[in-house]
Every structure is written in structure tokens, then in C-alpha cells.
Amino acid sequence: MNGLFFALEGIDGSGKSTQLKLLAKRLEEAGFPCLTTCEPTERPIGRLLRQVLTGQVRCDSRVVATLFAADRLDHLLNEENGLCRALASGVTVLCDRYYFSSYAYQSVDLPLDWVIQANQPCADLLRPTATIFIDVDPELALERIVQSRENTELFETRDRLIRTREQYFKVFDMHRDLEKVIFIRGGRDIDTVAQDIWERVRPFFQGL
Ligand code: ADP
Ligand code: TYD
């Protein structure tokens, strides 16, 4: 793989999608073409997952976790617009959520080891250059979600956000020797957070 791959992580309402766009803009301006993408994807398994998240389709949490892992594998490997292909062509890929999302969200209902195992094929194929974790207080995140959305999704409840944030810290600690994680304080204004992310990401591009 030639391109760099950054995953943005955080609980719902942490500002990932806002920051992903701002980071892509800065990178493009600095002369580094970017592909921005997100999970769940717009592909068939991702569309099914959206129906699960909005409550149209109900299924067991083990099925939900398996669908996320399958959507991710498809995201990596599909022939048409798979991430592995994009990275091989040298572009930088920025993705809103990757396997740490599954570890943190699905381990609220399921054994964490099981969730990690389900995602092992993805981890074997592609580890992020770095994961950018935007940390916000769950109360603030919920406030932002309620203000910005008409309907809330399956995991967008106060208790779930609190538990998920705890699980993120647990899995980052478990993987500290294997994964590069950049911690960002997301409770500040958008431009301050963007500047902080930029300063932490820029060194990866020096000399390229
Ligand atoms: P996520 O992708 O993590 O769910 P979003 O980027 O969609 O989060 O942000 C959720 C809402 O919060 C949006 O309405 C966005 O404009 C707002 N928002 C994002 N970052 C901040 C910030 N630093 N301060 C205040 N509001 C923010
Ligand atoms: P996302 O699209 O980031 O949320 P939003 O609706 O705020 O744009 O993610 C959708 C939801 O799916 C979110 O609640 C987190 C959850 N999720 C998992 O539970 N596991 C995963 O592996 C991923 C990628 C997302």
C-alpha cells in the first residue's frame, strides 16, 4: 500500500464527519489528493445496516456485528471503489469510522474478543496509518445529535454513548503496542479542533 490511511473515530456527535471534511480540504490544499469515505458504506450490506440503525430491520446483535465486519471487508476489497485499490494508487484515504467503531460499539452487547475476531480479516488486510479519536463528553455529543437530527438512531442514547466511550478507551489501551492512536479533545470549537488535528497529522506527510 502506498497511500496513507487515517480512520476517524469517536462516539456519535463527536464531530468526525465535520473534521473529516476539514482535514481533507487542508490536505488537498497542501497537494495531497484524498479519498473521503465512511462506514457503514452505501453498498448493499451498508444499506441493510442503515435499516438496522433506523429500526426498520431488527436483528440479533451478533448479526449486527457480523454485518459491520462484512461491510468493512467489502469496503476494503470491492473491485470498483475498494480502499485497498485506492491506497495502491497512492491517494490518502480518510475514513469516518473503521474497526475500532465495531470494537467499541458492539462490545457493549457482545464479548470484545469475539468482535475483534470477527474483524480479524480486515485488520490483517489494512491497519490505519493512524486512528484519530475525537473525544467528547457523551452529554455534549447527545446535545449536538438532538440539535442536528430529526430522528436519532439505534445507538444514539445517553447510556449507550457513555458505555461506548468507555469501551473505546479500553480497546485503545489493549492495542497500544499495535496501533497508532491520536487523541483529540473534541469539546472545543470546530476550528480549534481542526487546527489540532492538522498539527498532529501534518508530520506524516513531511518528506513525501
Ligand atoms: P459525527 O460525524 O461524529 O456524528 P458531526 O460532525 O456530524 O459528528 O457533528 C454533529 C453535529 O455537531 C453537527 O451539527 C455539527 O455541526 C456539530 N459540531 C461538530 N463539531 C462541533 C464543535 N466542535 N462544536 C460545536 N458543534 C459541533
Ligand atoms: P455513523 O454513520 O458514524 O453515525 P451518524 O449517523 O452519526 O453519521 O455511524 C452509524 C452508527 O453505526 C453509529 O451509531 C455507530 C454505529 N457503528 C457501529 O456500531 N459499528 C461499526 O462498526 C460502525 C462503523 C458504526
PDB file of C-alpha atoms and ligand atoms in Angstrom:
ATOM      1  CA  MET A   1       0.000   0.000   0.000  1.00  0.00           C
ATOM      2  CA  ASN A   2       1.388   3.400  -0.899  1.00  0.00           C
ATOM      3  CA  GLY A   3      -1.203   5.889   0.335  1.00  0.00           C
ATOM      4  CA  LEU A   4      -1.662   6.849   3.959  1.00  0.00           C
ATOM      5  CA  PHE A   5      -4.858   5.763   5.695  1.00  0.00           C
ATOM      6  CA  PHE A   6      -6.426   7.703   8.561  1.00  0.00           C
ATOM      7  CA  ALA A   7      -9.520   6.493  10.405  1.00  0.00           C
ATOM      8  CA  LEU A   8     -11.595   8.987  12.380  1.00  0.00           C
ATOM      9  CA  GLU A   9     -13.208   7.631  15.495  1.00  0.00           C
ATOM     10  CA  GLY A  10     -15.443   8.846  18.278  1.00  0.00           C
ATOM     11  CA  ILE A  11     -18.927   8.424  19.649  1.00  0.00           C
ATOM     12  CA  ASP A  12     -21.863   9.735  17.585  1.00  0.00           C
ATOM     13  CA  GLY A  13     -21.867  13.544  17.677  1.00  0.00           C
ATOM     14  CA  SER A  14     -18.127  13.817  18.351  1.00  0.00           C
ATOM     15  CA  GLY A  15     -17.653  15.830  15.151  1.00  0.00           C
ATOM     16  CA  LYS A  16     -15.980  13.188  12.984  1.00  0.00           C
ATOM     17  CA  SER A  17     -17.714  13.959   9.732  1.00  0.00           C
ATOM     18  CA  THR A  18     -17.198  17.724  10.250  1.00  0.00           C
ATOM     19  CA  GLN A  19     -13.482  17.226  10.902  1.00  0.00           C
ATOM     20  CA  LEU A  20     -13.021  14.701   8.124  1.00  0.00           C
ATOM     21  CA  LYS A  21     -14.115  17.273   5.534  1.00  0.00           C
ATOM     22  CA  LEU A  22     -11.882  19.990   7.017  1.00  0.00           C
ATOM     23  CA  LEU A  23      -8.866  17.680   7.120  1.00  0.00           C
ATOM     24  CA  ALA A  24      -9.456  16.586   3.513  1.00  0.00           C
ATOM     25  CA  LYS A  25      -9.598  20.248   2.450  1.00  0.00           C
ATOM     26  CA  ARG A  26      -6.291  21.045   4.161  1.00  0.00           C
ATOM     27  CA  LEU A  27      -4.596  18.002   2.674  1.00  0.00           C
ATOM     28  CA  GLU A  28      -5.845  18.784  -0.828  1.00  0.00           C
ATOM     29  CA  GLU A  29      -4.579  22.380  -0.459  1.00  0.00           C
ATOM     30  CA  ALA A  30      -1.200  21.024   0.623  1.00  0.00           C
ATOM     31  CA  GLY A  31      -1.085  18.952  -2.585  1.00  0.00           C
ATOM     32  CA  PHE A  32      -2.158  15.561  -1.234  1.00  0.00           C
ATOM     33  CA  PRO A  33      -5.197  14.141  -3.069  1.00  0.00           C
ATOM     34  CA  CYS A  34      -7.677  12.488  -0.724  1.00  0.00           C
ATOM     35  CA  LEU A  35     -10.458   9.969  -0.873  1.00  0.00           C
ATOM     36  CA  THR A  36     -13.008  10.552   1.878  1.00  0.00           C
ATOM     37  CA  THR A  37     -15.344   7.759   2.819  1.00  0.00           C
ATOM     38  CA  CYS A  38     -17.375   6.395   5.712  1.00  0.00           C
ATOM     39  CA  GLU A  39     -18.852   3.314   7.355  1.00  0.00           C
ATOM     40  CA  PRO A  40     -21.414   1.896   7.137  1.00  0.00           C
ATOM     41  CA  THR A  41     -20.950   2.246   3.362  1.00  0.00           C
ATOM     42  CA  GLU A  42     -23.544   2.989   0.686  1.00  0.00           C
ATOM     43  CA  ARG A  43     -23.059  -0.527  -0.660  1.00  0.00           C
ATOM     44  CA  PRO A  44     -25.604  -3.371  -0.158  1.00  0.00           C
ATOM     45  CA  ILE A  45     -24.534  -4.523   3.320  1.00  0.00           C
ATOM     46  CA  GLY A  46     -24.126  -0.912   4.444  1.00  0.00           C
ATOM     47  CA  ARG A  47     -27.638  -0.093   3.237  1.00  0.00           C
ATOM     48  CA  LEU A  48     -29.012  -3.010   5.210  1.00  0.00           C
ATOM     49  CA  LEU A  49     -27.132  -1.736   8.268  1.00  0.00           C
ATOM     50  CA  ARG A  50     -28.747   1.698   7.874  1.00  0.00           C
ATOM     51  CA  GLN A  51     -32.122  -0.038   8.075  1.00  0.00           C
ATOM     52  CA  VAL A  52     -30.998  -1.733  11.270  1.00  0.00           C
ATOM     53  CA  LEU A  53     -29.805   1.595  12.722  1.00  0.00           C
ATOM     54  CA  THR A  54     -33.089   3.335  11.904  1.00  0.00           C
ATOM     55  CA  GLY A  55     -35.157   0.462  13.329  1.00  0.00           C
ATOM     56  CA  GLN A  56     -36.705  -0.689  10.027  1.00  0.00           C
ATOM     57  CA  VAL A  57     -34.941  -4.047  10.312  1.00  0.00           C
ATOM     58  CA  ARG A  58     -34.369  -5.799  13.616  1.00  0.00           C
ATOM     59  CA  CYS A  59     -31.730  -8.442  14.217  1.00  0.00           C
ATOM     60  CA  ASP A  60     -29.632 -10.071  16.870  1.00  0.00           C
ATOM     61  CA  SER A  61     -26.522  -8.150  17.994  1.00  0.00           C
ATOM     62  CA  ARG A  62     -24.243 -10.945  16.698  1.00  0.00           C
ATOM     63  CA  VAL A  63     -25.775 -10.473  13.259  1.00  0.00           C
ATOM     64  CA  VAL A  64     -25.291  -6.697  13.513  1.00  0.00           C
ATOM     65  CA  ALA A  65     -21.616  -7.159  14.401  1.00  0.00           C
ATOM     66  CA  THR A  66     -21.122  -9.638  11.561  1.00  0.00           C
ATOM     67  CA  LEU A  67     -22.764  -7.265   9.085  1.00  0.00           C
ATOM     68  CA  PHE A  68     -20.442  -4.428  10.124  1.00  0.00           C
ATOM     69  CA  ALA A  69     -17.408  -6.693   9.641  1.00  0.00           C
ATOM     70  CA  ALA A  70     -18.722  -7.856   6.252  1.00  0.00           C
ATOM     71  CA  ASP A  71     -19.448  -4.300   5.098  1.00  0.00           C
ATOM     72  CA  ARG A  72     -15.918  -3.346   6.129  1.00  0.00           C
ATOM     73  CA  LEU A  73     -14.327  -6.239   4.231  1.00  0.00           C
ATOM     74  CA  ASP A  74     -16.315  -5.289   1.146  1.00  0.00           C
ATOM     75  CA  HIS A  75     -15.245  -1.645   1.633  1.00  0.00           C
ATOM     76  CA  LEU A  76     -11.616  -2.793   1.598  1.00  0.00           C
ATOM     77  CA  LEU A  77     -11.751  -5.257  -1.244  1.00  0.00           C
ATOM     78  CA  ASN A  78     -14.511  -4.451  -3.720  1.00  0.00           C
ATOM     79  CA  GLU A  79     -13.217  -4.152  -7.275  1.00  0.00           C
ATOM     80  CA  GLU A  80     -14.869  -0.878  -8.170  1.00  0.00           C
ATOM     81  CA  ASN A  81     -14.049   1.545  -5.343  1.00  0.00           C
ATOM     82  CA  GLY A  82     -12.346  -0.535  -2.660  1.00  0.00           C
ATOM     83  CA  LEU A  83      -9.968   1.159  -0.243  1.00  0.00           C
ATOM     84  CA  CYS A  84      -7.078  -1.202  -0.961  1.00  0.00           C
ATOM     85  CA  ARG A  85      -7.138  -0.239  -4.618  1.00  0.00           C
ATOM     86  CA  ALA A  86      -7.307   3.472  -3.819  1.00  0.00           C
ATOM     87  CA  LEU A  87      -4.371   3.185  -1.426  1.00  0.00           C
ATOM     88  CA  ALA A  88      -2.355   1.252  -4.008  1.00  0.00           C
ATOM     89  CA  SER A  89      -2.817   4.186  -6.390  1.00  0.00           C
ATOM     90  CA  GLY A  90      -1.162   6.461  -3.827  1.00  0.00           C
ATOM     91  CA  VAL A  91      -4.043   8.652  -2.625  1.00  0.00           C
ATOM     92  CA  THR A  92      -4.591   9.421   1.040  1.00  0.00           C
ATOM     93  CA  VAL A  93      -7.748   7.785   2.400  1.00  0.00           C
ATOM     94  CA  LEU A  94      -9.741   9.355   5.243  1.00  0.00           C
ATOM     95  CA  CYS A  95     -12.495   7.178   6.655  1.00  0.00           C
ATOM     96  CA  ASP A  96     -15.232   8.135   9.104  1.00  0.00           C
ATOM     97  CA  ARG A  97     -15.143   5.007  11.322  1.00  0.00           C
ATOM     98  CA  TYR A  98     -13.237   1.733  10.983  1.00  0.00           C
ATOM     99  CA  TYR A  99     -12.843  -1.397  13.098  1.00  0.00           C
ATOM    100  CA  PHE A 100     -12.398   0.456  16.395  1.00  0.00           C
ATOM    101  CA  SER A 101     -16.031   1.560  15.980  1.00  0.00           C
ATOM    102  CA  SER A 102     -17.095  -2.069  15.962  1.00  0.00           C
ATOM    103  CA  TYR A 103     -14.871  -2.944  18.891  1.00  0.00           C
ATOM    104  CA  ALA A 104     -16.304  -0.084  20.959  1.00  0.00           C
ATOM    105  CA  TYR A 105     -19.984  -0.188  19.931  1.00  0.00           C
ATOM    106  CA  GLN A 106     -20.563  -3.927  19.532  1.00  0.00           C
ATOM    107  CA  SER A 107     -18.661  -4.879  22.693  1.00  0.00           C
ATOM    108  CA  VAL A 108     -21.370  -3.173  24.721  1.00  0.00           C
ATOM    109  CA  ASP A 109     -23.599  -6.185  23.816  1.00  0.00           C
ATOM    110  CA  LEU A 110     -21.055  -8.888  22.946  1.00  0.00           C
ATOM    111  CA  PRO A 111     -17.723 -10.224  24.215  1.00  0.00           C
ATOM    112  CA  LEU A 112     -14.978  -7.928  22.979  1.00  0.00           C
ATOM    113  CA  ASP A 113     -12.705 -10.830  21.923  1.00  0.00           C
ATOM    114  CA  TRP A 114     -15.482 -12.142  19.692  1.00  0.00           C
ATOM    115  CA  VAL A 115     -15.882  -8.753  17.980  1.00  0.00           C
ATOM    116  CA  ILE A 116     -12.126  -8.404  17.460  1.00  0.00           C
ATOM    117  CA  GLN A 117     -12.025 -11.914  15.985  1.00  0.00           C
ATOM    118  CA  ALA A 118     -14.877 -11.096  13.576  1.00  0.00           C
ATOM    119  CA  ASN A 119     -12.826  -8.160  12.276  1.00  0.00           C
ATOM    120  CA  GLN A 120      -9.510 -10.007  12.082  1.00  0.00           C
ATOM    121  CA  PRO A 121      -9.605 -10.340   8.262  1.00  0.00           C
ATOM    122  CA  CYS A 122      -9.907  -6.541   7.997  1.00  0.00           C
ATOM    123  CA  ALA A 123      -7.113  -5.912  10.493  1.00  0.00           C
ATOM    124  CA  ASP A 124      -4.896  -8.377   8.608  1.00  0.00           C
ATOM    125  CA  LEU A 125      -5.544  -6.559   5.347  1.00  0.00           C
ATOM    126  CA  LEU A 126      -5.242  -2.961   6.472  1.00  0.00           C
ATOM    127  CA  ARG A 127      -4.255  -1.204   9.666  1.00  0.00           C
ATOM    128  CA  PRO A 128      -4.624   2.584   9.735  1.00  0.00           C
ATOM    129  CA  THR A 129      -1.506   4.739   9.487  1.00  0.00           C
ATOM    130  CA  ALA A 130      -3.147   6.367  12.495  1.00  0.00           C
ATOM    131  CA  THR A 131      -6.570   6.468  14.121  1.00  0.00           C
ATOM    132  CA  ILE A 132      -7.743   9.937  15.111  1.00  0.00           C
ATOM    133  CA  PHE A 133     -10.017   9.662  18.142  1.00  0.00           C
ATOM    134  CA  ILE A 134     -12.119  12.750  18.795  1.00  0.00           C
ATOM    135  CA  ASP A 135     -13.127  12.612  22.420  1.00  0.00           C
ATOM    136  CA  VAL A 136     -16.227  14.429  23.646  1.00  0.00           C
ATOM    137  CA  ASP A 137     -18.319  14.228  26.736  1.00  0.00           C
ATOM    138  CA  PRO A 138     -21.343  11.988  25.947  1.00  0.00           C
ATOM    139  CA  GLU A 139     -23.754  14.659  27.270  1.00  0.00           C
ATOM    140  CA  LEU A 140     -22.354  17.200  24.830  1.00  0.00           C
ATOM    141  CA  ALA A 141     -22.439  14.662  21.997  1.00  0.00           C
ATOM    142  CA  LEU A 142     -26.095  13.895  22.711  1.00  0.00           C
ATOM    143  CA  GLU A 143     -26.935  17.603  22.765  1.00  0.00           C
ATOM    144  CA  ARG A 144     -25.338  18.012  19.347  1.00  0.00           C
ATOM    145  CA  ILE A 145     -27.149  14.939  17.974  1.00  0.00           C
ATOM    146  CA  VAL A 146     -30.549  16.087  19.213  1.00  0.00           C
ATOM    147  CA  GLN A 147     -29.994  19.575  17.767  1.00  0.00           C
ATOM    148  CA  SER A 148     -28.782  18.395  14.376  1.00  0.00           C
ATOM    149  CA  ARG A 149     -31.021  15.394  13.559  1.00  0.00           C
ATOM    150  CA  GLU A 150     -34.692  14.817  13.028  1.00  0.00           C
ATOM    151  CA  ASN A 151     -34.510  11.247  14.281  1.00  0.00           C
ATOM    152  CA  THR A 152     -31.967   9.535  16.468  1.00  0.00           C
ATOM    153  CA  GLU A 153     -30.546   6.126  15.591  1.00  0.00           C
ATOM    154  CA  LEU A 154     -30.261   2.826  17.449  1.00  0.00           C
ATOM    155  CA  PHE A 155     -27.057   3.579  19.385  1.00  0.00           C
ATOM    156  CA  GLU A 156     -27.708   7.273  19.986  1.00  0.00           C
ATOM    157  CA  THR A 157     -28.853   7.046  23.606  1.00  0.00           C
ATOM    158  CA  ARG A 158     -27.190   8.536  26.645  1.00  0.00           C
ATOM    159  CA  ASP A 159     -26.278   5.216  28.289  1.00  0.00           C
ATOM    160  CA  ARG A 160     -25.022   3.716  25.080  1.00  0.00           C
ATOM    161  CA  LEU A 161     -22.773   6.690  24.341  1.00  0.00           C
ATOM    162  CA  ILE A 162     -21.316   6.543  27.847  1.00  0.00           C
ATOM    163  CA  ARG A 163     -20.640   2.801  27.603  1.00  0.00           C
ATOM    164  CA  THR A 164     -19.249   3.077  24.080  1.00  0.00           C
ATOM    165  CA  ARG A 165     -16.813   5.821  25.070  1.00  0.00           C
ATOM    166  CA  GLU A 166     -15.555   3.615  27.930  1.00  0.00           C
ATOM    167  CA  GLN A 167     -15.107   0.706  25.518  1.00  0.00           C
ATOM    168  CA  TYR A 168     -13.085   2.894  23.133  1.00  0.00           C
ATOM    169  CA  PHE A 169     -10.595   3.663  25.896  1.00  0.00           C
ATOM    170  CA  LYS A 170     -10.427   0.003  26.847  1.00  0.00           C
ATOM    171  CA  VAL A 171      -9.670  -1.171  23.302  1.00  0.00           C
ATOM    172  CA  PHE A 172      -7.140   1.583  22.644  1.00  0.00           C
ATOM    173  CA  ASP A 173      -5.316   0.517  25.771  1.00  0.00           C
ATOM    174  CA  MET A 174      -5.420  -3.150  24.696  1.00  0.00           C
ATOM    175  CA  HIS A 175      -3.934  -2.253  21.299  1.00  0.00           C
ATOM    176  CA  ARG A 176      -1.406   0.331  22.440  1.00  0.00           C
ATOM    177  CA  ASP A 177       1.586  -1.642  21.116  1.00  0.00           C
ATOM    178  CA  LEU A 178      -0.048  -2.390  17.779  1.00  0.00           C
ATOM    179  CA  GLU A 179      -1.970   0.703  16.698  1.00  0.00           C
ATOM    180  CA  LYS A 180      -1.143   4.397  16.485  1.00  0.00           C
ATOM    181  CA  VAL A 181      -3.947   6.433  18.061  1.00  0.00           C
ATOM    182  CA  ILE A 182      -4.066  10.234  18.156  1.00  0.00           C
ATOM    183  CA  PHE A 183      -6.287  11.612  20.916  1.00  0.00           C
ATOM    184  CA  ILE A 184      -8.028  14.915  20.227  1.00  0.00           C
ATOM    185  CA  ARG A 185     -10.152  16.931  22.621  1.00  0.00           C
ATOM    186  CA  GLY A 186     -13.352  17.464  20.659  1.00  0.00           C
ATOM    187  CA  GLY A 187     -15.237  19.669  23.105  1.00  0.00           C
ATOM    188  CA  ARG A 188     -13.727  22.860  21.668  1.00  0.00           C
ATOM    189  CA  ASP A 189     -14.860  24.991  18.737  1.00  0.00           C
ATOM    190  CA  ILE A 190     -14.673  23.457  15.267  1.00  0.00           C
ATOM    191  CA  ASP A 191     -11.675  25.478  14.030  1.00  0.00           C
ATOM    192  CA  THR A 192      -9.601  24.813  17.146  1.00  0.00           C
ATOM    193  CA  VAL A 193     -10.229  21.074  16.850  1.00  0.00           C
ATOM    194  CA  ALA A 194      -9.408  21.187  13.116  1.00  0.00           C
ATOM    195  CA  GLN A 195      -6.132  23.004  13.775  1.00  0.00           C
ATOM    196  CA  ASP A 196      -5.169  20.492  16.452  1.00  0.00           C
ATOM    197  CA  ILE A 197      -5.877  17.554  14.112  1.00  0.00           C
ATOM    198  CA  TRP A 198      -3.927  19.219  11.313  1.00  0.00           C
ATOM    199  CA  GLU A 199      -0.869  19.724  13.516  1.00  0.00           C
ATOM    200  CA  ARG A 200      -0.947  16.087  14.564  1.00  0.00           C
ATOM    201  CA  VAL A 201      -1.430  14.738  11.035  1.00  0.00           C
ATOM    202  CA  ARG A 202       0.963  17.018   9.127  1.00  0.00           C
ATOM    203  CA  PRO A 203       4.160  15.230  10.319  1.00  0.00           C
ATOM    204  CA  PHE A 204       3.056  12.055   8.492  1.00  0.00           C
ATOM    205  CA  PHE A 205       3.299  13.977   5.198  1.00  0.00           C
ATOM    206  CA  GLN A 206       6.662  15.609   5.749  1.00  0.00           C
ATOM    207  CA  GLY A 207       9.179  14.465   3.183  1.00  0.00           C
ATOM    208  CA  LEU A 208       6.507  12.904   0.930  1.00  0.00           C
TER     209      LEU A 208
HETATM  210  P1  ADP B   1     -20.299  12.783  13.923  1.00  0.00           P
HETATM  211  O1  ADP B   1     -19.932  12.578  12.487  1.00  0.00           O
HETATM  212  O2  ADP B   1     -19.166  12.438  14.848  1.00  0.00           O
HETATM  213  O3  ADP B   1     -21.593  12.144  14.343  1.00  0.00           O
HETATM  214  P2  ADP B   1     -20.828  15.530  13.128  1.00  0.00           P
HETATM  215  O4  ADP B   1     -19.578  16.053  12.506  1.00  0.00           O
HETATM  216  O5  ADP B   1     -21.951  15.117  12.226  1.00  0.00           O
HETATM  217  O6  ADP B   1     -20.484  14.347  14.161  1.00  0.00           O
HETATM  218  O7  ADP B   1     -21.343  16.622  14.162  1.00  0.00           O
HETATM  219  C1  ADP B   1     -22.609  16.529  14.813  1.00  0.00           C
HETATM  220  C2  ADP B   1     -23.198  17.940  14.973  1.00  0.00           C
HETATM  221  O8  ADP B   1     -22.386  18.712  15.870  1.00  0.00           O
HETATM  222  C3  ADP B   1     -23.261  18.720  13.665  1.00  0.00           C
HETATM  223  O9  ADP B   1     -24.438  19.514  13.673  1.00  0.00           O
HETATM  224  C4  ADP B   1     -22.027  19.613  13.715  1.00  0.00           C
HETATM  225  O10 ADP B   1     -22.201  20.822  13.013  1.00  0.00           O
HETATM  226  C5  ADP B   1     -21.884  19.873  15.215  1.00  0.00           C
HETATM  227  N1  ADP B   1     -20.472  20.021  15.611  1.00  0.00           N
HETATM  228  C6  ADP B   1     -19.409  19.286  15.189  1.00  0.00           C
HETATM  229  N2  ADP B   1     -18.274  19.689  15.793  1.00  0.00           N
HETATM  230  C7  ADP B   1     -18.625  20.692  16.635  1.00  0.00           C
HETATM  231  C8  ADP B   1     -17.883  21.544  17.547  1.00  0.00           C
HETATM  232  N3  ADP B   1     -16.549  21.408  17.716  1.00  0.00           N
HETATM  233  N4  ADP B   1     -18.578  22.450  18.229  1.00  0.00           N
HETATM  234  C9  ADP B   1     -19.921  22.578  18.092  1.00  0.00           C
HETATM  235  N5  ADP B   1     -20.668  21.835  17.260  1.00  0.00           N
HETATM  236  C10 ADP B   1     -20.028  20.905  16.528  1.00  0.00           C
HETATM  237  P1  TYD B   2     -22.186   6.964  11.675  1.00  0.00           P
HETATM  238  O1  TYD B   2     -22.550   6.947  10.252  1.00  0.00           O
HETATM  239  O2  TYD B   2     -20.819   7.415  12.035  1.00  0.00           O
HETATM  240  O3  TYD B   2     -23.209   7.813  12.504  1.00  0.00           O
HETATM  241  P2  TYD B   2     -24.035   9.068  12.088  1.00  0.00           P
HETATM  242  O4  TYD B   2     -25.433   8.544  11.961  1.00  0.00           O
HETATM  243  O5  TYD B   2     -23.810   9.919  13.311  1.00  0.00           O
HETATM  244  O6  TYD B   2     -23.458   9.676  10.855  1.00  0.00           O
HETATM  245  O7  TYD B   2     -22.386   5.508  12.269  1.00  0.00           O
HETATM  246  C1  TYD B   2     -23.641   4.951  12.331  1.00  0.00           C
HETATM  247  C2  TYD B   2     -23.818   4.182  13.608  1.00  0.00           C
HETATM  248  O8  TYD B   2     -23.291   2.864  13.483  1.00  0.00           O
HETATM  249  C3  TYD B   2     -23.197   4.795  14.846  1.00  0.00           C
HETATM  250  O9  TYD B   2     -24.160   4.798  15.872  1.00  0.00           O
HETATM  251  C4  TYD B   2     -22.092   3.875  15.199  1.00  0.00           C
HETATM  252  C5  TYD B   2     -22.518   2.561  14.629  1.00  0.00           C
HETATM  253  N1  TYD B   2     -21.403   1.687  14.221  1.00  0.00           N
HETATM  254  C6  TYD B   2     -21.214   0.504  14.902  1.00  0.00           C
HETATM  255  O10 TYD B   2     -21.928   0.192  15.842  1.00  0.00           O
HETATM  256  N2  TYD B   2     -20.205  -0.322  14.494  1.00  0.00           N
HETATM  257  C7  TYD B   2     -19.405  -0.034  13.453  1.00  0.00           C
HETATM  258  O11 TYD B   2     -18.509  -0.820  13.121  1.00  0.00           O
HETATM  259  C8  TYD B   2     -19.615   1.204  12.759  1.00  0.00           C
HETATM  260  C9  TYD B   2     -18.758   1.541  11.589  1.00  0.00           C
HETATM  261  C10 TYD B   2     -20.632   2.042  13.164  1.00  0.00           C
END
